[in-house]
Amino acid sequence: MSITDKVTGKLNQLESFTANSPAYFFPLKLVAWFILLLTLILTNMLALLRWPLVAIAKLARRDGTKTSEIVEVSSQEELKILVSKHDIVLVDFWADWCGPCLLMNSAIEDVSRKYSGEVLVAKVDASLNSTVSKSLAVRGLPTVIIFCDGVEFKRSSGALTVSQISSLIEEAKN
């Protein structure tokens, strides 16, 4: 389990505590909300600082080499073709400037390796491909949508851990 997966899991637990704890825990809820807010600000600041560097690196590296089996989708037509050709497709909507998206990148890569050959994993950069995001009514980042037999099966917004993504895939496989 990677450090980003652990951090995402702890933040999800903290968010769950704030949503589900009784009213008499209000002082603790305030502290939890403050921690979540600071973490969101910090991850987004890191993402914003990283964003121009990543863009320059992408422009410099035009040799077409890929480091994983994740497919980068850049149009609605391309996504439709992928969804129609594969039984199960996991699509991650993300952006370089989104802190939680960066936290979730390693989880997406791990899931891609774990389900290699069974599930096609695709990524859509929502800031560069807004028409794809709008066509599927993606309102927040990161958002993961699972397509099963060409139809949207399930979606989840917010940073997810490997185990959370895996459980969505297992649900789709059954």
Tab-separated table of N, CA and C in Angstrom:
chain	number	residue	atom	x	y	z
A	1	MET	N	0.849	-1.176	0.000
A	1	MET	CA	0.000	0.000	0.000
A	1	MET	C	0.898	1.243	0.000
A	2	SER	N	0.665	2.146	-0.952
A	2	SER	CA	1.498	3.327	-1.077
A	2	SER	C	1.112	4.380	-0.036
A	3	ILE	N	1.986	5.348	0.144
A	3	ILE	CA	1.735	6.414	1.111
A	3	ILE	C	0.520	7.243	0.719
A	4	THR	N	0.337	7.473	-0.581
A	4	THR	CA	-0.828	8.253	-1.013
A	4	THR	C	-2.121	7.485	-0.765
A	5	ASP	N	-2.054	6.159	-0.914
A	5	ASP	CA	-3.227	5.335	-0.637
A	5	ASP	C	-3.570	5.395	0.853
A	6	LYS	N	-2.556	5.361	1.704
A	6	LYS	CA	-2.779	5.452	3.156
A	6	LYS	C	-3.366	6.808	3.529
A	7	VAL	N	-2.816	7.876	2.961
A	7	VAL	CA	-3.316	9.222	3.253
A	7	VAL	C	-4.760	9.358	2.792
A	8	THR	N	-5.056	8.890	1.589
A	8	THR	CA	-6.426	8.954	1.072
A	8	THR	C	-7.376	8.178	1.966
A	9	GLY	N	-6.965	6.991	2.406
A	9	GLY	CA	-7.800	6.181	3.296
A	9	GLY	C	-8.091	6.888	4.609
A	10	LYS	N	-7.068	7.506	5.199
A	10	LYS	CA	-7.256	8.226	6.467
A	10	LYS	C	-8.164	9.440	6.281
A	11	LEU	N	-7.993	10.161	5.167
A	11	LEU	CA	-8.864	11.305	4.901
A	11	LEU	C	-10.306	10.865	4.683
A	12	ASN	N	-10.497	9.741	4.008
A	12	ASN	CA	-11.853	9.208	3.823
A	12	ASN	C	-12.479	8.817	5.161
A	13	GLN	N	-11.673	8.236	6.071
A	13	GLN	CA	-12.178	7.890	7.409
A	13	GLN	C	-12.568	9.142	8.187
A	14	LEU	N	-11.743	10.175	8.083
A	14	LEU	CA	-12.023	11.432	8.766
A	14	LEU	C	-13.292	12.077	8.226
A	15	GLU	N	-13.456	12.031	6.911
A	15	GLU	CA	-14.664	12.578	6.294
A	15	GLU	C	-15.898	11.787	6.721
A	16	SER	N	-15.763	10.482	6.795
A	16	SER	CA	-16.869	9.636	7.244
A	16	SER	C	-17.235	9.948	8.699
A	17	PHE	N	-16.223	10.183	9.538
A	17	PHE	CA	-16.476	10.543	10.942
A	17	PHE	C	-17.281	11.831	11.031
A	18	THR	N	-16.897	12.833	10.243
A	18	THR	CA	-17.606	14.116	10.306
A	18	THR	C	-19.051	13.978	9.835
A	19	ALA	N	-19.284	13.092	8.900
A	19	ALA	CA	-20.638	12.930	8.363
A	19	ALA	C	-21.530	12.066	9.246
A	20	ASN	N	-20.940	11.093	9.943
A	20	ASN	CA	-21.760	10.094	10.633
A	20	ASN	C	-21.722	10.143	12.154
A	21	SER	N	-20.901	10.984	12.743
A	21	SER	CA	-20.807	10.998	14.210
A	21	SER	C	-21.964	11.782	14.823
A	22	PRO	N	-22.313	11.443	16.070
A	22	PRO	CA	-23.430	12.129	16.744
A	22	PRO	C	-23.115	13.610	16.992
A	23	ALA	N	-24.155	14.371	17.281
A	23	ALA	CA	-24.034	15.820	17.455
A	23	ALA	C	-23.134	16.202	18.623
A	24	TYR	N	-23.083	15.392	19.660
A	24	TYR	CA	-22.261	15.766	20.822
A	24	TYR	C	-20.758	15.685	20.527
A	25	PHE	N	-20.381	15.181	19.363
A	25	PHE	CA	-18.979	15.195	18.932
A	25	PHE	C	-18.656	16.446	18.105
A	26	PHE	N	-19.512	17.461	18.199
A	26	PHE	CA	-19.339	18.645	17.369
A	26	PHE	C	-17.955	19.283	17.484
A	27	PRO	N	-17.383	19.436	18.689
A	27	PRO	CA	-16.032	20.014	18.751
A	27	PRO	C	-14.993	19.184	17.973
A	28	LEU	N	-15.101	17.865	18.060
A	28	LEU	CA	-14.184	17.012	17.301
A	28	LEU	C	-14.449	17.115	15.799
A	29	LYS	N	-15.730	17.284	15.440
A	29	LYS	CA	-16.072	17.459	14.032
A	29	LYS	C	-15.429	18.724	13.476
A	30	LEU	N	-15.421	19.809	14.265
A	30	LEU	CA	-14.792	21.054	13.829
A	30	LEU	C	-13.304	20.851	13.565
A	31	VAL	N	-12.640	20.142	14.444
A	31	VAL	CA	-11.216	19.854	14.272
A	31	VAL	C	-11.009	19.012	13.005
A	32	ALA	N	-11.860	18.015	12.804
A	32	ALA	CA	-11.756	17.153	11.618
A	32	ALA	C	-11.977	17.965	10.341
A	33	TRP	N	-12.984	18.835	10.333
A	33	TRP	CA	-13.231	19.676	9.160
A	33	TRP	C	-12.028	20.576	8.878
A	34	PHE	N	-11.426	21.111	9.949
A	34	PHE	CA	-10.256	21.967	9.788
A	34	PHE	C	-9.095	21.181	9.188
A	35	ILE	N	-8.878	19.973	9.647
A	35	ILE	CA	-7.809	19.122	9.113
A	35	ILE	C	-8.073	18.798	7.641
A	36	LEU	N	-9.320	18.468	7.317
A	36	LEU	CA	-9.674	18.178	5.926
A	36	LEU	C	-9.464	19.407	5.034
A	37	LEU	N	-9.834	20.572	5.529
A	37	LEU	CA	-9.661	21.800	4.760
A	37	LEU	C	-8.177	22.088	4.527
A	38	LEU	N	-7.376	21.967	5.577
A	38	LEU	CA	-5.935	22.202	5.426
A	38	LEU	C	-5.306	21.210	4.450
A	39	THR	N	-5.716	19.958	4.520
A	39	THR	CA	-5.186	18.944	3.612
A	39	THR	C	-5.580	19.246	2.166
A	40	LEU	N	-6.819	19.651	1.967
A	40	LEU	CA	-7.278	20.012	0.623
A	40	LEU	C	-6.480	21.193	0.072
A	41	ILE	N	-6.284	22.201	0.904
A	41	ILE	CA	-5.505	23.373	0.474
A	41	ILE	C	-4.076	22.964	0.146
A	42	LEU	N	-3.460	22.168	1.011
A	42	LEU	CA	-2.068	21.747	0.803
A	42	LEU	C	-1.912	20.917	-0.467
A	43	THR	N	-2.772	19.922	-0.668
A	43	THR	CA	-2.639	19.073	-1.859
A	43	THR	C	-2.886	19.872	-3.136
A	44	ASN	N	-3.838	20.810	-3.086
A	44	ASN	CA	-4.091	21.624	-4.272
A	44	ASN	C	-2.951	22.606	-4.541
A	45	MET	N	-2.331	23.135	-3.500
A	45	MET	CA	-1.175	24.021	-3.695
A	45	MET	C	-0.018	23.240	-4.320
A	46	LEU	N	0.225	22.015	-3.822
A	46	LEU	CA	1.277	21.183	-4.402
A	46	LEU	C	0.975	20.862	-5.862
A	47	ALA	N	-0.279	20.579	-6.146
A	47	ALA	CA	-0.671	20.269	-7.524
A	47	ALA	C	-0.488	21.480	-8.431
A	48	LEU	N	-0.837	22.668	-7.934
A	48	LEU	CA	-0.669	23.879	-8.744
A	48	LEU	C	0.800	24.192	-9.001
A	49	LEU	N	1.651	23.930	-8.023
A	49	LEU	CA	3.084	24.145	-8.217
A	49	LEU	C	3.670	23.131	-9.193
A	50	ARG	N	3.125	21.921	-9.178
A	50	ARG	CA	3.613	20.826	-10.020
A	50	ARG	C	3.111	20.941	-11.463
A	51	TRP	N	1.951	21.554	-11.640
A	51	TRP	CA	1.258	21.602	-12.919
A	51	TRP	C	2.116	22.116	-14.075
A	52	PRO	N	2.766	23.290	-13.988
A	52	PRO	CA	3.552	23.743	-15.144
A	52	PRO	C	4.732	22.819	-15.455
A	53	LEU	N	5.321	22.238	-14.428
A	53	LEU	CA	6.447	21.331	-14.643
A	53	LEU	C	6.014	20.081	-15.400
A	54	VAL	N	4.865	19.559	-15.049
A	54	VAL	CA	4.344	18.369	-15.726
A	54	VAL	C	3.994	18.692	-17.172
A	55	ALA	N	3.419	19.866	-17.400
A	55	ALA	CA	3.059	20.261	-18.763
A	55	ALA	C	4.303	20.393	-19.641
A	56	ILE	N	5.353	20.974	-19.105
A	56	ILE	CA	6.610	21.114	-19.857
A	56	ILE	C	7.207	19.735	-20.135
A	57	ALA	N	7.165	18.856	-19.143
A	57	ALA	CA	7.709	17.507	-19.320
A	57	ALA	C	6.937	16.741	-20.389
A	58	LYS	N	5.605	16.904	-20.425
A	58	LYS	CA	4.800	16.229	-21.448
A	58	LYS	C	5.147	16.735	-22.840
A	59	LEU	N	5.367	18.033	-22.962
A	59	LEU	CA	5.730	18.591	-24.260
A	59	LEU	C	7.109	18.118	-24.696
A	60	ALA	N	8.018	17.998	-23.752
A	60	ALA	CA	9.382	17.567	-24.070
A	60	ALA	C	9.442	16.089	-24.438
A	61	ARG	N	8.537	15.285	-23.860
A	61	ARG	CA	8.543	13.839	-24.086
A	61	ARG	C	7.458	13.485	-25.102
A	62	ARG	N	7.803	13.567	-26.341
A	62	ARG	CA	6.840	13.250	-27.406
A	62	ARG	C	7.220	11.990	-28.143
A	63	ASP	N	7.915	11.085	-27.457
A	63	ASP	CA	8.360	9.864	-28.134
A	63	ASP	C	7.296	8.775	-28.122
A	64	GLY	N	6.169	9.014	-27.433
A	64	GLY	CA	5.070	8.064	-27.446
A	64	GLY	C	5.237	6.881	-26.519
A	65	THR	N	6.239	6.884	-25.664
A	65	THR	CA	6.413	5.758	-24.747
A	65	THR	C	5.399	5.847	-23.626
A	66	LYS	N	4.914	4.698	-23.217
A	66	LYS	CA	3.957	4.638	-22.126
A	66	LYS	C	4.572	3.859	-20.979
A	67	THR	N	4.208	4.270	-19.758
A	67	THR	CA	4.760	3.603	-18.585
A	67	THR	C	3.792	2.579	-18.003
A	68	SER	N	2.553	2.560	-18.451
A	68	SER	CA	1.595	1.599	-17.921
A	68	SER	C	0.558	1.271	-18.991
A	69	GLU	N	-0.402	0.454	-18.621
A	69	GLU	CA	-1.436	0.045	-19.560
A	69	GLU	C	-2.660	0.956	-19.508
A	70	ILE	N	-2.512	2.126	-18.953
A	70	ILE	CA	-3.612	3.070	-18.851
A	70	ILE	C	-3.741	3.831	-20.168
A	71	VAL	N	-4.974	3.889	-20.685
A	71	VAL	CA	-5.247	4.556	-21.953
A	71	VAL	C	-5.677	5.994	-21.663
A	72	GLU	N	-5.034	6.942	-22.321
A	72	GLU	CA	-5.434	8.340	-22.184
A	72	GLU	C	-6.451	8.658	-23.268
A	73	VAL	N	-7.619	9.114	-22.847
A	73	VAL	CA	-8.723	9.394	-23.758
A	73	VAL	C	-8.810	10.900	-23.987
A	74	SER	N	-8.975	11.279	-25.257
A	74	SER	CA	-9.008	12.707	-25.573
A	74	SER	C	-10.275	13.148	-26.318
A	75	SER	N	-11.197	12.212	-26.591
A	75	SER	CA	-12.430	12.611	-27.275
A	75	SER	C	-13.583	11.690	-26.887
A	76	GLN	N	-14.792	12.190	-27.122
A	76	GLN	CA	-15.989	11.394	-26.834
A	76	GLN	C	-16.036	10.145	-27.698
A	77	GLU	N	-15.653	10.284	-28.960
A	77	GLU	CA	-15.691	9.149	-29.882
A	77	GLU	C	-14.729	8.052	-29.428
A	78	GLU	N	-13.546	8.464	-29.015
A	78	GLU	CA	-12.552	7.502	-28.532
A	78	GLU	C	-13.065	6.756	-27.304
A	79	LEU	N	-13.710	7.479	-26.386
A	79	LEU	CA	-14.265	6.845	-25.191
A	79	LEU	C	-15.396	5.884	-25.559
A	80	LYS	N	-16.270	6.280	-26.489
A	80	LYS	CA	-17.365	5.408	-26.915
A	80	LYS	C	-16.843	4.109	-27.516
A	81	ILE	N	-15.797	4.208	-28.316
A	81	ILE	CA	-15.209	3.018	-28.937
A	81	ILE	C	-14.633	2.092	-27.873
A	82	LEU	N	-13.889	2.644	-26.916
A	82	LEU	CA	-13.293	1.836	-25.854
A	82	LEU	C	-14.364	1.146	-25.011
A	83	VAL	N	-15.409	1.895	-24.664
A	83	VAL	CA	-16.483	1.341	-23.837
A	83	VAL	C	-17.229	0.239	-24.579
A	84	SER	N	-17.412	0.390	-25.876
A	84	SER	CA	-18.145	-0.629	-26.637
A	84	SER	C	-17.305	-1.883	-26.895
A	85	LYS	N	-15.980	-1.749	-26.940
A	85	LYS	CA	-15.116	-2.887	-27.243
A	85	LYS	C	-14.733	-3.733	-26.028
A	86	HIS	N	-14.874	-3.198	-24.828
A	86	HIS	CA	-14.430	-3.914	-23.627
A	86	HIS	C	-15.601	-4.158	-22.678
A	87	ASP	N	-15.541	-5.296	-21.977
A	87	ASP	CA	-16.612	-5.643	-21.037
A	87	ASP	C	-16.693	-4.660	-19.880
A	88	ILE	N	-15.543	-4.398	-19.239
A	88	ILE	CA	-15.511	-3.484	-18.100
A	88	ILE	C	-14.447	-2.424	-18.361
A	89	VAL	N	-14.855	-1.163	-18.227
A	89	VAL	CA	-13.943	-0.033	-18.427
A	89	VAL	C	-14.048	0.879	-17.214
A	90	LEU	N	-12.902	1.189	-16.621
A	90	LEU	CA	-12.842	2.149	-15.531
A	90	LEU	C	-12.265	3.443	-16.099
A	91	VAL	N	-13.003	4.537	-15.963
A	91	VAL	CA	-12.558	5.825	-16.490
A	91	VAL	C	-12.333	6.772	-15.317
A	92	ASP	N	-11.119	7.310	-15.240
A	92	ASP	CA	-10.743	8.250	-14.189
A	92	ASP	C	-10.704	9.649	-14.779
A	93	PHE	N	-11.566	10.540	-14.285
A	93	PHE	CA	-11.559	11.945	-14.687
A	93	PHE	C	-10.706	12.697	-13.679
A	94	TRP	N	-9.689	13.390	-14.153
A	94	TRP	CA	-8.704	14.018	-13.285
A	94	TRP	C	-8.189	15.292	-13.942
A	95	ALA	N	-7.304	16.008	-13.232
A	95	ALA	CA	-6.623	17.182	-13.783
A	95	ALA	C	-5.290	17.338	-13.062
A	96	ASP	N	-4.318	17.911	-13.762
A	96	ASP	CA	-2.991	18.130	-13.177
A	96	ASP	C	-3.019	19.085	-11.998
A	97	TRP	N	-3.992	19.984	-11.955
A	97	TRP	CA	-4.066	20.979	-10.896
A	97	TRP	C	-4.865	20.506	-9.680
A	98	CYS	N	-5.390	19.294	-9.729
A	98	CYS	CA	-6.259	18.755	-8.670
A	98	CYS	C	-5.447	17.907	-7.687
A	99	GLY	N	-5.323	18.382	-6.455
A	99	GLY	CA	-4.558	17.666	-5.438
A	99	GLY	C	-5.068	16.263	-5.160
A	100	PRO	N	-6.370	16.078	-4.888
A	100	PRO	CA	-6.886	14.728	-4.655
A	100	PRO	C	-6.680	13.792	-5.855
A	101	CYS	N	-6.701	14.359	-7.064
A	101	CYS	CA	-6.449	13.544	-8.261
A	101	CYS	C	-5.034	12.990	-8.235
A	102	LEU	N	-4.084	13.828	-7.837
A	102	LEU	CA	-2.688	13.392	-7.758
A	102	LEU	C	-2.508	12.343	-6.676
A	103	LEU	N	-3.246	12.492	-5.565
A	103	LEU	CA	-3.195	11.478	-4.507
A	103	LEU	C	-3.675	10.126	-5.028
A	104	MET	N	-4.632	10.156	-5.941
A	104	MET	CA	-5.247	8.930	-6.423
A	104	MET	C	-4.506	8.294	-7.602
A	105	ASN	N	-3.540	8.997	-8.208
A	105	ASN	CA	-2.832	8.464	-9.378
A	105	ASN	C	-2.203	7.099	-9.126
A	106	SER	N	-1.532	6.933	-7.990
A	106	SER	CA	-0.882	5.641	-7.725
A	106	SER	C	-1.908	4.533	-7.537
A	107	ALA	N	-3.059	4.869	-6.971
A	107	ALA	CA	-4.120	3.867	-6.813
A	107	ALA	C	-4.631	3.409	-8.171
A	108	ILE	N	-4.797	4.342	-9.101
A	108	ILE	CA	-5.259	3.999	-10.451
A	108	ILE	C	-4.229	3.109	-11.141
A	109	GLU	N	-2.943	3.439	-10.995
A	109	GLU	CA	-1.887	2.624	-11.607
A	109	GLU	C	-1.853	1.218	-11.003
A	110	ASP	N	-2.021	1.119	-9.691
A	110	ASP	CA	-2.043	-0.193	-9.031
A	110	ASP	C	-3.226	-1.029	-9.515
A	111	VAL	N	-4.386	-0.408	-9.632
A	111	VAL	CA	-5.581	-1.115	-10.102
A	111	VAL	C	-5.387	-1.556	-11.554
A	112	SER	N	-4.751	-0.718	-12.350
A	112	SER	CA	-4.485	-1.067	-13.757
A	112	SER	C	-3.616	-2.324	-13.844
A	113	ARG	N	-2.601	-2.401	-13.001
A	113	ARG	CA	-1.739	-3.593	-12.992
A	113	ARG	C	-2.490	-4.811	-12.435
A	114	LYS	N	-3.256	-4.595	-11.377
A	114	LYS	CA	-3.971	-5.698	-10.723
A	114	LYS	C	-5.004	-6.346	-11.651
A	115	TYR	N	-5.702	-5.541	-12.424
A	115	TYR	CA	-6.761	-6.053	-13.301
A	115	TYR	C	-6.356	-6.042	-14.774
A	116	SER	N	-5.067	-6.104	-15.029
A	116	SER	CA	-4.565	-6.107	-16.401
A	116	SER	C	-5.169	-7.272	-17.172
A	117	GLY	N	-5.741	-6.977	-18.319
A	117	GLY	CA	-6.363	-8.010	-19.142
A	117	GLY	C	-7.832	-8.226	-18.838
A	118	GLU	N	-8.289	-7.818	-17.650
A	118	GLU	CA	-9.693	-7.983	-17.270
A	118	GLU	C	-10.481	-6.687	-17.422
A	119	VAL	N	-9.845	-5.592	-17.027
A	119	VAL	CA	-10.501	-4.290	-16.997
A	119	VAL	C	-9.623	-3.294	-17.741
A	120	LEU	N	-10.224	-2.531	-18.639
A	120	LEU	CA	-9.498	-1.457	-19.302
A	120	LEU	C	-9.578	-0.219	-18.412
A	121	VAL	N	-8.427	0.362	-18.124
A	121	VAL	CA	-8.377	1.582	-17.318
A	121	VAL	C	-8.036	2.743	-18.242
A	122	ALA	N	-8.882	3.765	-18.196
A	122	ALA	CA	-8.685	4.943	-19.037
A	122	ALA	C	-8.694	6.189	-18.163
A	123	LYS	N	-7.963	7.200	-18.608
A	123	LYS	CA	-7.916	8.471	-17.899
A	123	LYS	C	-8.325	9.586	-18.842
A	124	VAL	N	-9.122	10.516	-18.322
A	124	VAL	CA	-9.535	11.688	-19.080
A	124	VAL	C	-9.089	12.919	-18.295
A	125	ASP	N	-8.215	13.719	-18.899
A	125	ASP	CA	-7.804	14.977	-18.280
A	125	ASP	C	-8.945	15.963	-18.500
A	126	ALA	N	-9.699	16.215	-17.449
A	126	ALA	CA	-10.915	17.025	-17.555
A	126	ALA	C	-10.629	18.472	-17.946
A	127	SER	N	-9.450	18.968	-17.616
A	127	SER	CA	-9.151	20.351	-17.985
A	127	SER	C	-8.837	20.476	-19.472
A	128	LEU	N	-8.343	19.432	-20.092
A	128	LEU	CA	-8.032	19.458	-21.516
A	128	LEU	C	-9.172	18.914	-22.372
A	129	ASN	N	-10.041	18.097	-21.789
A	129	ASN	CA	-11.123	17.439	-22.532
A	129	ASN	C	-12.468	17.691	-21.846
A	130	SER	N	-12.832	18.953	-21.745
A	130	SER	CA	-14.047	19.305	-21.008
A	130	SER	C	-15.314	18.785	-21.682
A	131	THR	N	-15.302	18.589	-22.995
A	131	THR	CA	-16.504	18.086	-23.662
A	131	THR	C	-16.817	16.650	-23.235
A	132	VAL	N	-15.775	15.858	-23.016
A	132	VAL	CA	-15.984	14.486	-22.546
A	132	VAL	C	-16.568	14.521	-21.139
A	133	SER	N	-16.013	15.366	-20.284
A	133	SER	CA	-16.504	15.492	-18.907
A	133	SER	C	-17.944	15.969	-18.870
A	134	LYS	N	-18.245	16.968	-19.678
A	134	LYS	CA	-19.609	17.517	-19.706
A	134	LYS	C	-20.606	16.503	-20.245
A	135	SER	N	-20.205	15.720	-21.241
A	135	SER	CA	-21.132	14.743	-21.824
A	135	SER	C	-21.540	13.674	-20.822
A	136	LEU	N	-20.672	13.402	-19.842
A	136	LEU	CA	-20.983	12.403	-18.817
A	136	LEU	C	-21.375	13.044	-17.484
A	137	ALA	N	-21.619	14.344	-17.494
A	137	ALA	CA	-22.060	15.095	-16.308
A	137	ALA	C	-21.102	14.936	-15.133
A	138	VAL	N	-19.811	14.997	-15.409
A	138	VAL	CA	-18.807	14.953	-14.341
A	138	VAL	C	-18.723	16.348	-13.748
A	139	ARG	N	-19.051	16.461	-12.466
A	139	ARG	CA	-19.119	17.765	-11.819
A	139	ARG	C	-17.976	18.018	-10.847
A	140	GLY	N	-17.290	16.962	-10.403
A	140	GLY	CA	-16.198	17.118	-9.454
A	140	GLY	C	-15.049	16.201	-9.803
A	141	LEU	N	-13.876	16.581	-9.350
A	141	LEU	CA	-12.678	15.781	-9.610
A	141	LEU	C	-12.062	15.347	-8.294
A	142	PRO	N	-11.494	14.196	-8.244
A	142	PRO	CA	-11.527	13.131	-9.230
A	142	PRO	C	-12.882	12.412	-9.233
A	143	THR	N	-13.254	11.920	-10.383
A	143	THR	CA	-14.455	11.095	-10.522
A	143	THR	C	-14.074	9.834	-11.281
A	144	VAL	N	-14.523	8.702	-10.771
A	144	VAL	CA	-14.295	7.415	-11.424
A	144	VAL	C	-15.641	6.889	-11.885
A	145	ILE	N	-15.714	6.510	-13.164
A	145	ILE	CA	-16.932	5.910	-13.708
A	145	ILE	C	-16.573	4.521	-14.227
A	146	ILE	N	-17.380	3.542	-13.855
A	146	ILE	CA	-17.182	2.177	-14.350
A	146	ILE	C	-18.295	1.860	-15.334
A	147	PHE	N	-17.878	1.440	-16.523
A	147	PHE	CA	-18.811	1.013	-17.557
A	147	PHE	C	-18.767	-0.504	-17.627
A	148	CYS	N	-19.933	-1.107	-17.674
A	148	CYS	CA	-20.042	-2.556	-17.768
A	148	CYS	C	-20.922	-2.870	-18.979
A	149	ASP	N	-20.376	-3.617	-19.935
A	149	ASP	CA	-21.074	-3.972	-21.166
A	149	ASP	C	-21.619	-2.741	-21.895
A	150	GLY	N	-20.824	-1.688	-21.960
A	150	GLY	CA	-21.167	-0.502	-22.713
A	150	GLY	C	-22.070	0.498	-22.026
A	151	VAL	N	-22.472	0.213	-20.785
A	151	VAL	CA	-23.393	1.081	-20.059
A	151	VAL	C	-22.742	1.518	-18.743
A	152	GLU	N	-23.001	2.767	-18.350
A	152	GLU	CA	-22.463	3.222	-17.064
A	152	GLU	C	-23.037	2.371	-15.943
A	153	PHE	N	-22.147	1.767	-15.165
A	153	PHE	CA	-22.560	0.901	-14.071
A	153	PHE	C	-22.571	1.663	-12.753
A	154	LYS	N	-21.494	2.362	-12.467
A	154	LYS	CA	-21.386	3.059	-11.194
A	154	LYS	C	-20.380	4.190	-11.321
A	155	ARG	N	-20.555	5.229	-10.485
A	155	ARG	CA	-19.588	6.317	-10.441
A	155	ARG	C	-19.347	6.726	-9.005
A	156	SER	N	-18.158	7.270	-8.782
A	156	SER	CA	-17.795	7.736	-7.454
A	156	SER	C	-16.912	8.967	-7.595
A	157	SER	N	-17.213	9.998	-6.817
A	157	SER	CA	-16.410	11.218	-6.835
A	157	SER	C	-15.604	11.308	-5.557
A	158	GLY	N	-14.440	11.907	-5.660
A	158	GLY	CA	-13.534	12.034	-4.525
A	158	GLY	C	-12.426	11.008	-4.626
A	159	ALA	N	-11.355	11.267	-3.903
A	159	ALA	CA	-10.202	10.375	-3.941
A	159	ALA	C	-10.558	9.018	-3.340
A	160	LEU	N	-10.150	7.950	-4.010
A	160	LEU	CA	-10.428	6.578	-3.574
A	160	LEU	C	-9.128	5.822	-3.382
A	161	THR	N	-9.170	4.820	-2.530
A	161	THR	CA	-8.020	3.947	-2.323
A	161	THR	C	-8.088	2.779	-3.300
A	162	VAL	N	-7.018	2.005	-3.359
A	162	VAL	CA	-6.989	0.823	-4.225
A	162	VAL	C	-8.118	-0.138	-3.849
A	163	SER	N	-8.316	-0.349	-2.554
A	163	SER	CA	-9.356	-1.300	-2.132
A	163	SER	C	-10.755	-0.795	-2.484
A	164	GLN	N	-10.981	0.512	-2.401
A	164	GLN	CA	-12.292	1.053	-2.769
A	164	GLN	C	-12.542	0.913	-4.267
A	165	ILE	N	-11.531	1.184	-5.063
A	165	ILE	CA	-11.676	1.030	-6.514
A	165	ILE	C	-11.852	-0.439	-6.870
A	166	SER	N	-11.091	-1.302	-6.217
A	166	SER	CA	-11.197	-2.745	-6.469
A	166	SER	C	-12.582	-3.264	-6.130
A	167	SER	N	-13.169	-2.766	-5.044
A	167	SER	CA	-14.513	-3.238	-4.691
A	167	SER	C	-15.541	-2.786	-5.719
A	168	LEU	N	-15.365	-1.601	-6.311
A	168	LEU	CA	-16.268	-1.152	-7.384
A	168	LEU	C	-16.135	-2.070	-8.596
A	169	ILE	N	-14.897	-2.447	-8.921
A	169	ILE	CA	-14.664	-3.334	-10.070
A	169	ILE	C	-15.241	-4.718	-9.806
A	170	GLU	N	-15.024	-5.239	-8.617
A	170	GLU	CA	-15.571	-6.565	-8.267
A	170	GLU	C	-17.089	-6.558	-8.333
A	171	GLU	N	-17.695	-5.456	-7.931
A	171	GLU	CA	-19.143	-5.314	-8.023
A	171	GLU	C	-19.596	-5.371	-9.486
A	172	ALA	N	-18.832	-4.713	-10.349
A	172	ALA	CA	-19.168	-4.700	-11.776
A	172	ALA	C	-18.967	-6.073	-12.402
A	173	LYS	N	-17.970	-6.824	-11.932
A	173	LYS	CA	-17.708	-8.149	-12.493
A	173	LYS	C	-18.794	-9.149	-12.131
A	174	ASN	N	-19.500	-8.931	-11.028
A	174	ASN	CA	-20.536	-9.871	-10.584
A	174	ASN	C	-21.851	-9.532	-11.142
